[in-house]
Coordinates of N, CA and C in Angstrom, one line a residue:
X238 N 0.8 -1.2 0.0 CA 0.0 0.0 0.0 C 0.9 1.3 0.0
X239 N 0.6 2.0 -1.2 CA 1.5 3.5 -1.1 C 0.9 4.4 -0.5
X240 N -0.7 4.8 -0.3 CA -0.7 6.0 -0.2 C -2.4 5.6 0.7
X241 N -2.8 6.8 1.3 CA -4.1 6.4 1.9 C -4.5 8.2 2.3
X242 N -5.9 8.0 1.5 CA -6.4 9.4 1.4 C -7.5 9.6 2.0
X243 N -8.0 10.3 2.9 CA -9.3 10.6 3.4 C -9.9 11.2 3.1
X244 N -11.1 11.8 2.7 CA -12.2 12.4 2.2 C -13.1 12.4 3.1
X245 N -13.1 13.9 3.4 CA -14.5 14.4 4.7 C -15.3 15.7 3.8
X246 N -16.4 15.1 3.8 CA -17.2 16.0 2.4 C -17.9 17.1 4.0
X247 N -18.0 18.1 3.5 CA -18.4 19.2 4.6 C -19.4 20.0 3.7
X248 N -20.6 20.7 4.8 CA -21.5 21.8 4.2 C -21.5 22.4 5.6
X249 N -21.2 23.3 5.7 CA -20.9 24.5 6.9 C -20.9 24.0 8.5
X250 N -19.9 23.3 8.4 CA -19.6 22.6 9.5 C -18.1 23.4 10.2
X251 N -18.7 24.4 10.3 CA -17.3 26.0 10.8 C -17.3 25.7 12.3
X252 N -18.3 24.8 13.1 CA -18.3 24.5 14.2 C -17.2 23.0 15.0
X253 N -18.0 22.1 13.9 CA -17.7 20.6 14.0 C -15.9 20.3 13.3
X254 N -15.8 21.1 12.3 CA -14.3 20.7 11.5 C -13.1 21.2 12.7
X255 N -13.2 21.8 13.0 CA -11.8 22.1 14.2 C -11.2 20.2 14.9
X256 N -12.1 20.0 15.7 CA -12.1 18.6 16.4 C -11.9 17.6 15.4
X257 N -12.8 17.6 14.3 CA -13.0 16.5 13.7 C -11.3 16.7 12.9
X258 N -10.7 17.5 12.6 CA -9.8 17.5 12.0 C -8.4 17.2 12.3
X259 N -8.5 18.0 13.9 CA -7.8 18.0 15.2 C -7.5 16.0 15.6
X260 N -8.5 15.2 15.7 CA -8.2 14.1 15.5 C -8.0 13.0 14.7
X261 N -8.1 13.6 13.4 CA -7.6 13.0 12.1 C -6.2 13.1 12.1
X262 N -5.5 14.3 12.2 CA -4.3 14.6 12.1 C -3.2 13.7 13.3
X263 N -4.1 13.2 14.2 CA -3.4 13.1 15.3 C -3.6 11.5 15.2
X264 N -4.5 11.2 14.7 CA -4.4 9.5 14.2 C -3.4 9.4 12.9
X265 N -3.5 10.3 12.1 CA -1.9 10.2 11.1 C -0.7 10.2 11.8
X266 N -0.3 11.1 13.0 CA 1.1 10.8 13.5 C 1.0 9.4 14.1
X267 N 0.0 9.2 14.7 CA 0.1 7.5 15.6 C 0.1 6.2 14.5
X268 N 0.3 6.9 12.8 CA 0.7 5.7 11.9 C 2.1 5.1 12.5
X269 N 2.9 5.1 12.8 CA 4.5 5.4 12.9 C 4.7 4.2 12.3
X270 N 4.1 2.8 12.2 CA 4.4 1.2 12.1 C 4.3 1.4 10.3
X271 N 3.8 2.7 9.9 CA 3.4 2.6 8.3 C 3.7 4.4 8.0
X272 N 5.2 4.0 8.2 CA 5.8 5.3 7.8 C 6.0 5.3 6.5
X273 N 5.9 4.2 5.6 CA 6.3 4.1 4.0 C 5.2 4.5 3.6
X274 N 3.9 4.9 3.7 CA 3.0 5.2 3.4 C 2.8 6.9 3.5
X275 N 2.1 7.4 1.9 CA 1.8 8.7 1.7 C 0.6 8.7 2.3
X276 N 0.4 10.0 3.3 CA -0.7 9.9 4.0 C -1.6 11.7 3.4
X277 N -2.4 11.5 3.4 CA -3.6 13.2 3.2 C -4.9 12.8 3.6
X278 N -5.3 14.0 3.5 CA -6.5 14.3 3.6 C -7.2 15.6 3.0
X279 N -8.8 15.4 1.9 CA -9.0 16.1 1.1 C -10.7 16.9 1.6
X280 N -10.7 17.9 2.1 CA -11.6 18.0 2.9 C -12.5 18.4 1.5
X281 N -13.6 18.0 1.4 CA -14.7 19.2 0.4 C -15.8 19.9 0.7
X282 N -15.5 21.0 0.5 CA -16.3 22.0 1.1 C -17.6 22.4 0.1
X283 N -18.3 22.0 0.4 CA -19.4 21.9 -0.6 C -20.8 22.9 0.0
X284 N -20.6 23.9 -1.2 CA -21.7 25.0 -1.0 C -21.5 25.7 0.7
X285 N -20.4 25.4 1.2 CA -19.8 26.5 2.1 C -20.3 28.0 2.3
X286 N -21.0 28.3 3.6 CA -21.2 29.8 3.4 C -21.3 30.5 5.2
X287 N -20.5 29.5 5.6 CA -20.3 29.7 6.9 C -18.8 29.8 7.6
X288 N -17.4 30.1 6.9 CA -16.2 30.2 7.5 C -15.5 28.6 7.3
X289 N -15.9 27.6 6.9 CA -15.7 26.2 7.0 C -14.3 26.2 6.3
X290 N -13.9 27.0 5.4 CA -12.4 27.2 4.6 C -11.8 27.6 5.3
X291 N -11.9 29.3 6.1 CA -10.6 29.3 7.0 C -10.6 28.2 8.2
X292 N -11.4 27.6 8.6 CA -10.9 26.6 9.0 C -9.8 25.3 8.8
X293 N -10.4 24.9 7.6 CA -8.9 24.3 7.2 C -7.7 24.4 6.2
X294 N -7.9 26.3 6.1 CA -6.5 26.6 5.7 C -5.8 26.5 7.1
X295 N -6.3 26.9 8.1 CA -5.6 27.3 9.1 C -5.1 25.9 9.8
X296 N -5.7 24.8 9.5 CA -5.5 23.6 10.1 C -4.6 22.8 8.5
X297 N -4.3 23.3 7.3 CA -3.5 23.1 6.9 C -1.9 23.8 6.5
X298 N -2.3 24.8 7.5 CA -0.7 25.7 7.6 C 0.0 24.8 8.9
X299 N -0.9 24.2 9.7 CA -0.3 23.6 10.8 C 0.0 21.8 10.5
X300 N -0.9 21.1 9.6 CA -0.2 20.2 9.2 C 0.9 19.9 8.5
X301 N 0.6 20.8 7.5 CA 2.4 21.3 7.2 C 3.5 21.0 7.5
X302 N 3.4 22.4 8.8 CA 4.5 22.5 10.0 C 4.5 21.0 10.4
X303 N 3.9 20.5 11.0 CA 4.1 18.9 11.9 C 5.2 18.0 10.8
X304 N 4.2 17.8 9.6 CA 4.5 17.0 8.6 C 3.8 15.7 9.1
X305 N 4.3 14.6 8.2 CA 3.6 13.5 8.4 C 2.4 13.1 7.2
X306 N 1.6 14.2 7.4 CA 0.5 14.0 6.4 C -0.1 15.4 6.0
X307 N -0.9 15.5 4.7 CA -1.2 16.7 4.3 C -2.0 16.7 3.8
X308 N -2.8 18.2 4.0 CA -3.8 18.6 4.4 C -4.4 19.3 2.9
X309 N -5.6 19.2 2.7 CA -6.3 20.5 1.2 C -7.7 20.2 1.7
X310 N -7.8 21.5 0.9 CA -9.4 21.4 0.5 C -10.1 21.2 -0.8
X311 N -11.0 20.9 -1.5 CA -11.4 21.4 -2.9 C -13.2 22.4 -2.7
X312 N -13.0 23.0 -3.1 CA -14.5 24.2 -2.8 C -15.4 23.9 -4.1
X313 N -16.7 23.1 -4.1 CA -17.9 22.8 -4.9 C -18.9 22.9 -4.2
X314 N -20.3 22.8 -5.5 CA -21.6 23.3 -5.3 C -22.1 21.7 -5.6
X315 N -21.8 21.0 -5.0 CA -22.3 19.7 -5.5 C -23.4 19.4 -5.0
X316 N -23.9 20.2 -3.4 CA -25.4 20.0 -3.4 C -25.7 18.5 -2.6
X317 N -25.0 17.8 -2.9 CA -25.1 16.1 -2.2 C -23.9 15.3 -1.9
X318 N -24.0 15.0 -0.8 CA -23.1 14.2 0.0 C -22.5 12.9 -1.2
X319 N -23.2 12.3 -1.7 CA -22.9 11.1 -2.8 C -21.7 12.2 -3.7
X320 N -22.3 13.0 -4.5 CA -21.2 13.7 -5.3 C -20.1 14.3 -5.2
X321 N -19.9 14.7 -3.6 CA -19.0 15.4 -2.9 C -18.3 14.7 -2.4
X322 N -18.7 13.2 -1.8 CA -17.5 12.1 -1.6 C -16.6 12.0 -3.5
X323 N -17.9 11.7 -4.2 CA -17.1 11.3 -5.4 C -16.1 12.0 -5.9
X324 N -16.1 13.3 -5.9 CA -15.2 14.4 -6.2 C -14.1 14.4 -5.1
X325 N -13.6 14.0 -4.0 CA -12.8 14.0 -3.6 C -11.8 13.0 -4.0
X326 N -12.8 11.3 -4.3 CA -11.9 10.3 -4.4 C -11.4 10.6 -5.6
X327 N -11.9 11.5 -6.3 CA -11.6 11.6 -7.9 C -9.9 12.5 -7.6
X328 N -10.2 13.5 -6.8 CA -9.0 14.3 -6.9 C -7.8 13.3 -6.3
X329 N -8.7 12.5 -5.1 CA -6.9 11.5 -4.3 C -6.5 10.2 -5.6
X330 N -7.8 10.2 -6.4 CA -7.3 9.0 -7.3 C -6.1 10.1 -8.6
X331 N -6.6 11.2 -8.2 CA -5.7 11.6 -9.7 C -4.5 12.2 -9.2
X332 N -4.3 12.7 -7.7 CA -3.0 12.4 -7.1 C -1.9 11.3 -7.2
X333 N -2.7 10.1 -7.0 CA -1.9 8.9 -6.8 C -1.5 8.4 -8.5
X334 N -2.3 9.2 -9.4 CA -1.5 8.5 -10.3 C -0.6 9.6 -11.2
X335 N -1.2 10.5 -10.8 CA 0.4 11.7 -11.0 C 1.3 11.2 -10.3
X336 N 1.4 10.3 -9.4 CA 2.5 10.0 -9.0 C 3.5 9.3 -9.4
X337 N 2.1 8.1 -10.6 CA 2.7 7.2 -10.7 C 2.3 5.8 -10.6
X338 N 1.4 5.7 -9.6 CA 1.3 4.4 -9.0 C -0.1 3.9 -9.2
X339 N -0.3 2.9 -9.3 CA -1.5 2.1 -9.5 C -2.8 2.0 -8.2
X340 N -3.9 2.0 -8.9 CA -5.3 2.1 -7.9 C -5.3 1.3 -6.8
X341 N -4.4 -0.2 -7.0 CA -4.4 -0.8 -6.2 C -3.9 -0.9 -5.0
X342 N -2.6 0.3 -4.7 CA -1.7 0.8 -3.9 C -2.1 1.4 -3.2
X343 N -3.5 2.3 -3.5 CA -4.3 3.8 -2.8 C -5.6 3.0 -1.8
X344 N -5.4 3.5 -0.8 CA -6.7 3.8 0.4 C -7.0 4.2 0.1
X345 N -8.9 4.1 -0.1 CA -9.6 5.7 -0.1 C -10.5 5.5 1.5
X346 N -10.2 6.4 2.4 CA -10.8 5.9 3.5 C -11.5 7.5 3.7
X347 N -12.8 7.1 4.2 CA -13.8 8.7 4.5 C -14.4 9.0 6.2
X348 N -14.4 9.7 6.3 CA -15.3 10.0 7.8 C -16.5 11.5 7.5
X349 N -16.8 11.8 8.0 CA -17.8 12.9 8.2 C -16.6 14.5 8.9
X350 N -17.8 15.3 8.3 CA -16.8 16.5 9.4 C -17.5 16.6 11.2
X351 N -18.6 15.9 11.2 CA -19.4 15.8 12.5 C -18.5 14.9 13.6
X352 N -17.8 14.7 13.0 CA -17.0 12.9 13.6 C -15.8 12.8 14.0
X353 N -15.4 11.8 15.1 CA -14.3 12.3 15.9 C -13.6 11.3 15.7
X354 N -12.3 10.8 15.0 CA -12.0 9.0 14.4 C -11.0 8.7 16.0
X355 N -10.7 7.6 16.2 CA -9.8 7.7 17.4 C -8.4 7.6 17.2
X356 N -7.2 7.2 17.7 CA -6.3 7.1 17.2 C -5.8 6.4 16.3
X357 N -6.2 5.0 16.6 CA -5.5 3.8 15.9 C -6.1 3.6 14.3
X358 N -7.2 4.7 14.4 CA -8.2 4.5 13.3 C -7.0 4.6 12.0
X359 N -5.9 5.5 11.4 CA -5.2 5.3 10.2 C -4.7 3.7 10.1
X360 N -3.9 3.9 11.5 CA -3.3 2.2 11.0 C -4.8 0.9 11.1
X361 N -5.6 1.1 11.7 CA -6.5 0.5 11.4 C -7.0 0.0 10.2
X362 N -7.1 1.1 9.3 CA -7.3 1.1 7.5 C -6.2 0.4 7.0
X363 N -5.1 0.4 7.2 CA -3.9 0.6 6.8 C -3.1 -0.8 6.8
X364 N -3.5 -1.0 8.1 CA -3.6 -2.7 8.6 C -4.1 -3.9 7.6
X365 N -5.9 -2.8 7.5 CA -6.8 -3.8 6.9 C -6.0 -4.2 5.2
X366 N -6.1 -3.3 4.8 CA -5.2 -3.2 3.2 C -4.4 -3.7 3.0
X367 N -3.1 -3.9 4.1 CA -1.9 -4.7 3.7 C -2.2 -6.0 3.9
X368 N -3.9 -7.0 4.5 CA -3.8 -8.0 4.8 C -5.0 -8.4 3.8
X369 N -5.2 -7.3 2.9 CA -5.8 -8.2 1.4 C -7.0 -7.8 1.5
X370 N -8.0 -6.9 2.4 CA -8.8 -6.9 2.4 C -9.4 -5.3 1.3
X371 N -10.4 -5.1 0.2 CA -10.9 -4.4 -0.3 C -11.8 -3.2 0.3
X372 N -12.2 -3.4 1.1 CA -13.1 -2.3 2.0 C -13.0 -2.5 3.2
X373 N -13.4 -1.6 4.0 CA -13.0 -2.4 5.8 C -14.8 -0.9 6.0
X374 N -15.6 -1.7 6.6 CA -17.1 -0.8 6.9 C -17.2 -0.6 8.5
X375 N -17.0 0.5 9.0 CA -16.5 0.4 10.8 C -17.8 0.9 11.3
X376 N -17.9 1.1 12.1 CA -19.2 2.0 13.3 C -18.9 2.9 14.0
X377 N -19.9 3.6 14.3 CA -20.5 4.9 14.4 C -20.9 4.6 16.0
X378 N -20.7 5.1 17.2 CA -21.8 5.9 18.1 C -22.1 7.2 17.8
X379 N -22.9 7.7 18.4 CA -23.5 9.0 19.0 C -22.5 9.4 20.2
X380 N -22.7 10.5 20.3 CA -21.3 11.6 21.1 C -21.9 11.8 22.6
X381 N -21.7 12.4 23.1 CA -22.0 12.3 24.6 C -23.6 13.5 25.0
X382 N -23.1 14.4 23.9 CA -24.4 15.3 23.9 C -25.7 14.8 24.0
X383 N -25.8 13.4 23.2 CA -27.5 12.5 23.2 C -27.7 12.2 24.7
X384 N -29.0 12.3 25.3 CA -29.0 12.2 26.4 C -29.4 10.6 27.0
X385 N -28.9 10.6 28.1 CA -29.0 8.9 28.4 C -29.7 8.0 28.4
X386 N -31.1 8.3 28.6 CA -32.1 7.8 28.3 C -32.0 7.4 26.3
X387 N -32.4 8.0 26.1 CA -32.0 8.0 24.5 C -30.5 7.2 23.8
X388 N -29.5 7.6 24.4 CA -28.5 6.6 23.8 C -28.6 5.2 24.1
X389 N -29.5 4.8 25.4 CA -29.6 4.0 26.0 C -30.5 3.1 24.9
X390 N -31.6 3.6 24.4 CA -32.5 3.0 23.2 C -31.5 3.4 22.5
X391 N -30.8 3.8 21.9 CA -29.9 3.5 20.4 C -29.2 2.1 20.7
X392 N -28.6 2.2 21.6 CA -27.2 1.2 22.0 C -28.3 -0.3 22.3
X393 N -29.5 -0.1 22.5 CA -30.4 -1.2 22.7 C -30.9 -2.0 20.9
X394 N -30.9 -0.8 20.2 CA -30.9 -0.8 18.6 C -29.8 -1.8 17.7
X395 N -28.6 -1.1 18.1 CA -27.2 -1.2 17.6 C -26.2 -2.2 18.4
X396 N -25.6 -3.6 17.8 CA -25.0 -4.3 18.5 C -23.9 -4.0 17.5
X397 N -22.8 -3.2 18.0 CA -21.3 -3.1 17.1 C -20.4 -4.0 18.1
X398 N -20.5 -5.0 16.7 CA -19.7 -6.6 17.2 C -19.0 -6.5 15.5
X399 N -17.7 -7.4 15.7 CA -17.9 -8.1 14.2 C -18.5 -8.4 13.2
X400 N -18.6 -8.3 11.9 CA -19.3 -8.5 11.1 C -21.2 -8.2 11.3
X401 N -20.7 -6.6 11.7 CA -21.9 -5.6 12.4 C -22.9 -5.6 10.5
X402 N -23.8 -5.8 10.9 CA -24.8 -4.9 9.4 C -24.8 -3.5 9.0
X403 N -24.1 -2.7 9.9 CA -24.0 -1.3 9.7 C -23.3 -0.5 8.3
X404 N -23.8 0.7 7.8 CA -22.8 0.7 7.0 C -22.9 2.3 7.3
X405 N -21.5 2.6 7.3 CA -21.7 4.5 7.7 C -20.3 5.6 7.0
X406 N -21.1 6.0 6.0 CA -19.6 6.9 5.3 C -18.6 7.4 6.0
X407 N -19.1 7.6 7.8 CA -18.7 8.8 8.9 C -17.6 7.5 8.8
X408 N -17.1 6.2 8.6 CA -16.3 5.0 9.0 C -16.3 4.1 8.2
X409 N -15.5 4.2 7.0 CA -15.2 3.5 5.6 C -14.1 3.5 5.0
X410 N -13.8 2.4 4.4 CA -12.4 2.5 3.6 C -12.4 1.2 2.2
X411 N -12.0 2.0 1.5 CA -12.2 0.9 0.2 C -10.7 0.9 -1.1
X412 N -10.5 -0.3 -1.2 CA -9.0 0.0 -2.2 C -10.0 0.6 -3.2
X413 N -8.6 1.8 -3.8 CA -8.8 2.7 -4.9 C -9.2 1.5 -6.3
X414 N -8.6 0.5 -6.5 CA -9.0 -0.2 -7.4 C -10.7 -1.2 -7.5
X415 N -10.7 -1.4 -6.3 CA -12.3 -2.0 -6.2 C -13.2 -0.9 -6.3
X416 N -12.8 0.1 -5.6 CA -13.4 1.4 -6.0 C -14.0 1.6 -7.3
X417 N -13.1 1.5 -8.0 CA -13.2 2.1 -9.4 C -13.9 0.7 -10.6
X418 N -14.0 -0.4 -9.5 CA -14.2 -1.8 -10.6 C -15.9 -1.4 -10.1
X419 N -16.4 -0.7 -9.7 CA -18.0 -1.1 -8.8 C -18.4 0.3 -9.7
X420 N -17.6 0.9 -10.4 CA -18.1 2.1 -10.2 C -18.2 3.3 -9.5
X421 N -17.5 3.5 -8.1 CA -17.3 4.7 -7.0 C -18.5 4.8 -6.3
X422 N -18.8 5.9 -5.9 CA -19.6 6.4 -5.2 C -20.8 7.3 -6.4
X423 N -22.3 6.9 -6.7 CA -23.1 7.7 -7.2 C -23.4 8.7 -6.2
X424 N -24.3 9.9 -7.3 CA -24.4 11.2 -6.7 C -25.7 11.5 -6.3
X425 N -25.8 10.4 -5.3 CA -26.7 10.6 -4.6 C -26.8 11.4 -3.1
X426 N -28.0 11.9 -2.8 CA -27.9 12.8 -1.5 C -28.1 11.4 0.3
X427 N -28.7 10.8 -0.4 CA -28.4 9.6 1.2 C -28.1 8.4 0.7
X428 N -27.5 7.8 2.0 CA -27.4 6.3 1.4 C -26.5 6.3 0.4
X429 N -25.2 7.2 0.0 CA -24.5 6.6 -0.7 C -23.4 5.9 -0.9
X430 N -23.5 5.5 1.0 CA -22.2 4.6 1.6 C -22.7 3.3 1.3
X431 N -24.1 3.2 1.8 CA -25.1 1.8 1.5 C -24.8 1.2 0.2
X432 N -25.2 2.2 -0.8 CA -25.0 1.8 -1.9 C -23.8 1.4 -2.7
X433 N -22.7 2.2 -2.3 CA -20.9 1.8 -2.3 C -21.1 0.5 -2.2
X434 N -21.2 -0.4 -0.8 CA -21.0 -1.4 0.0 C -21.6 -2.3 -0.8
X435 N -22.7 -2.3 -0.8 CA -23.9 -3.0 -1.5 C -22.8 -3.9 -3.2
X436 N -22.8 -2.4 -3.6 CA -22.5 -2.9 -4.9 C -20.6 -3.8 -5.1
X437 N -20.0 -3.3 -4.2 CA -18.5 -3.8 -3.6 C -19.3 -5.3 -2.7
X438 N -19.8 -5.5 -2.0 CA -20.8 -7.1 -1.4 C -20.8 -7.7 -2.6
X439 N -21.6 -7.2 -3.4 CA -21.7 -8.5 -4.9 C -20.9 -8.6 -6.2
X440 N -19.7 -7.3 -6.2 CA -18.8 -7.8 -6.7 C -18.0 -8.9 -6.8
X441 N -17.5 -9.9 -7.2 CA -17.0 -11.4 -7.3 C -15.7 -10.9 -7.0
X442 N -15.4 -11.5 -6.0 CA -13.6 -11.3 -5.8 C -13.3 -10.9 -4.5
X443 N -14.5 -9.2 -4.6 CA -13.8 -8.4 -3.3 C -14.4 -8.7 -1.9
X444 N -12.9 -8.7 -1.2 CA -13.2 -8.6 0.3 C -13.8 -7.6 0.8
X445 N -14.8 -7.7 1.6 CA -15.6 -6.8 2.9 C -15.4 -7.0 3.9
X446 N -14.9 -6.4 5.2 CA -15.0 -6.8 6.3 C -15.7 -6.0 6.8
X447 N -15.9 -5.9 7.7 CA -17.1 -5.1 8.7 C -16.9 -5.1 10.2
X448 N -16.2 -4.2 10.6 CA -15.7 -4.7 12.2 C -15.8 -3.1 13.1
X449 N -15.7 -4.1 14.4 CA -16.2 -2.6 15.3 C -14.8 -2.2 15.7
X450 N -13.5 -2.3 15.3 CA -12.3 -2.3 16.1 C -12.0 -0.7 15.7
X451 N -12.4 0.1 14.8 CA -12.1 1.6 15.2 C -13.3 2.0 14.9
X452 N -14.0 2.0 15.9 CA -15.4 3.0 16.5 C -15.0 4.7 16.0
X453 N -15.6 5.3 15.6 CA -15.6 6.6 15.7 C -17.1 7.4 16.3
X454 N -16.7 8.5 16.7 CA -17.7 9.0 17.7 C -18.6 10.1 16.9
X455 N -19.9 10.0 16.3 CA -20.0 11.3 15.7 C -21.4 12.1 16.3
X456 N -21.3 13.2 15.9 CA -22.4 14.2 16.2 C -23.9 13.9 16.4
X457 N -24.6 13.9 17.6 CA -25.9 13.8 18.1 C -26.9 14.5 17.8
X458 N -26.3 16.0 17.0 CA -27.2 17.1 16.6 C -28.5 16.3 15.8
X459 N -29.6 17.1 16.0 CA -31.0 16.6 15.7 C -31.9 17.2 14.2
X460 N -30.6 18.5 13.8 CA -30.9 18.7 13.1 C -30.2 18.3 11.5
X461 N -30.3 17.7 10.9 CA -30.3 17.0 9.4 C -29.8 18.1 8.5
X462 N -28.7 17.6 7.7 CA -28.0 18.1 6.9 C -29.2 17.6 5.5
X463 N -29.1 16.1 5.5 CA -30.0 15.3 4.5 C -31.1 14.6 5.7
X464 N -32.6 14.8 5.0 CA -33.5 14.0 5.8 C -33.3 12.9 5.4
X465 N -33.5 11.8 6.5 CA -33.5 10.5 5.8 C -32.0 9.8 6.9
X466 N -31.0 10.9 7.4 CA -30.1 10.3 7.3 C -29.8 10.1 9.1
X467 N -28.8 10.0 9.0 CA -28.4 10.0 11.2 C -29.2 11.0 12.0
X468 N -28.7 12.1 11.5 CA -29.6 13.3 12.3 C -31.3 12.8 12.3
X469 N -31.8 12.1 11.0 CA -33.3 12.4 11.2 C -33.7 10.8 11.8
X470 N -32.5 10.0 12.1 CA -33.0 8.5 13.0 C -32.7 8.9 14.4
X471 N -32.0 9.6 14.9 CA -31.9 9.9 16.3 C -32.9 10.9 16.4
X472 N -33.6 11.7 15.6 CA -34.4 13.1 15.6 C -36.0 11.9 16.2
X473 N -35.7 10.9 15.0 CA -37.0 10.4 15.3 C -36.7 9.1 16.9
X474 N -35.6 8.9 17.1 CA -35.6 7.9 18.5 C -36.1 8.6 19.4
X475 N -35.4 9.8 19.2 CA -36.2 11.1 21.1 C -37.2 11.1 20.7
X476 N -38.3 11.1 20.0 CA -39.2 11.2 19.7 C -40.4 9.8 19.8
X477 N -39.5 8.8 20.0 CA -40.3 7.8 20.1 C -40.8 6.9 18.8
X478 N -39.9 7.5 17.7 CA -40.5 6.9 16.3 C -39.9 5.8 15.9
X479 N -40.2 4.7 15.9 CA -39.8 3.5 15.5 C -38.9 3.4 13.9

């Protein structure tokens, strides 16, 4: 594996990107076991109109400085989460081959900007890929702001064990080459992690794994970027909606 690229598609998340980015960066230094590895991250700022850029210019003048891994943004009106993942992997896939190197060599691994990944989460991906696997599908909690009663019915919902049924963009990773054999990511506004997976499941060949070993923590807010999506299943749990 040469290179492993992250993609966190954003729409005015001037609040959530500081942390969320803050711990990305800090799970890139704790790679150290996979120092041969080109490491980034490609934030996209999609229809932005809240400060979300100086955010991570400012958080890529300081990745920089550290080194290790490096930091961009790309700024589009893509309007949907599906097209805004797709435009990123498009830009890390066309990095990796200005380089030189083949699809098969490239991570494309994504989280949310609402989302907090833990440490081990790089070499976790990084792990998964050198040991042959094509995608690695991880899990999601809710963040401490949901209140206990309520996370209490989620976590009564959600058993994150091994070979969990979950499937969550906010915790995914897929080789750049199976990527591209399924077709990527369509440009759709929900569901277009499900549908990634789905279509990478009944490909002939590729590995899926599905494991709870890097949990990431993401945002309990109630209010919905896309209806349909986490914000409007927790919106409807306090609420009592099945």
């Amino acid at each position: 594996m040469d290179a492993l690229t992250v993609v966190i598609p954003a729409r005015n998340e001037v609040l959530a990107l500081p942390a969320c980015l803050e711990a990305l960066h800090a799970s890139f230094q704790l790679a150290g076991p996979h120092a041969d590895v080109i490491l980034r991250a490609i934030v996209v700022l999609d229809s932005c109109t809240d400060g979300s850029d100086t955010v991570v210019r400012a958080a890529t003048q300081a990745w920089h400085q550290a080194g290790r891994a490096a930091l961009e943004s790309i700024t589009v009106m893509a309007g949907g989460v599906g097209l805004a993942r797709a435009i990123g992997n498009a830009r890390a896939l066309a990095l990796h081959a200005g380089a030189g190197h083949e699809p098969d060599t490239l991570w494309l691994a994504s989280t949310d900007a609402d989302t907090i990944v833990p440490g081990h989460w790089i070499s976790t991906h990084l792990s998964a890929a050198r040991a042959g696997e094509d995608a690695l599908v991880g899990t999601v909690e809710p963040d401490a702001t949901l209140p206990l009663h309520d996370r209490a019915l989620w976590l009564e919902r959600h058993h994150l064990v091994e070979d969990h049924p979950y499937v969550h963009g906010a915790n995914l990773g897929v080789r750049a080459s199976a990527y591209l054999a399924v077709g990527g990511y369509r440009a759709l506004t929900l569901h277009e992690d499900a549908d990634l997976v789905g279509r990478l499941r009944a490909a002939p060949g590729v590995r899926v794994r599905a494991t709870d070993a890097h949990r990431v923590v993401t945002s309990s807010r109630l209010e919905a970027r896309a209806s349909g999506g986490f914000a409007t299943y927790l919106k409807n749990l306090t609420r009592g909606v099945s």
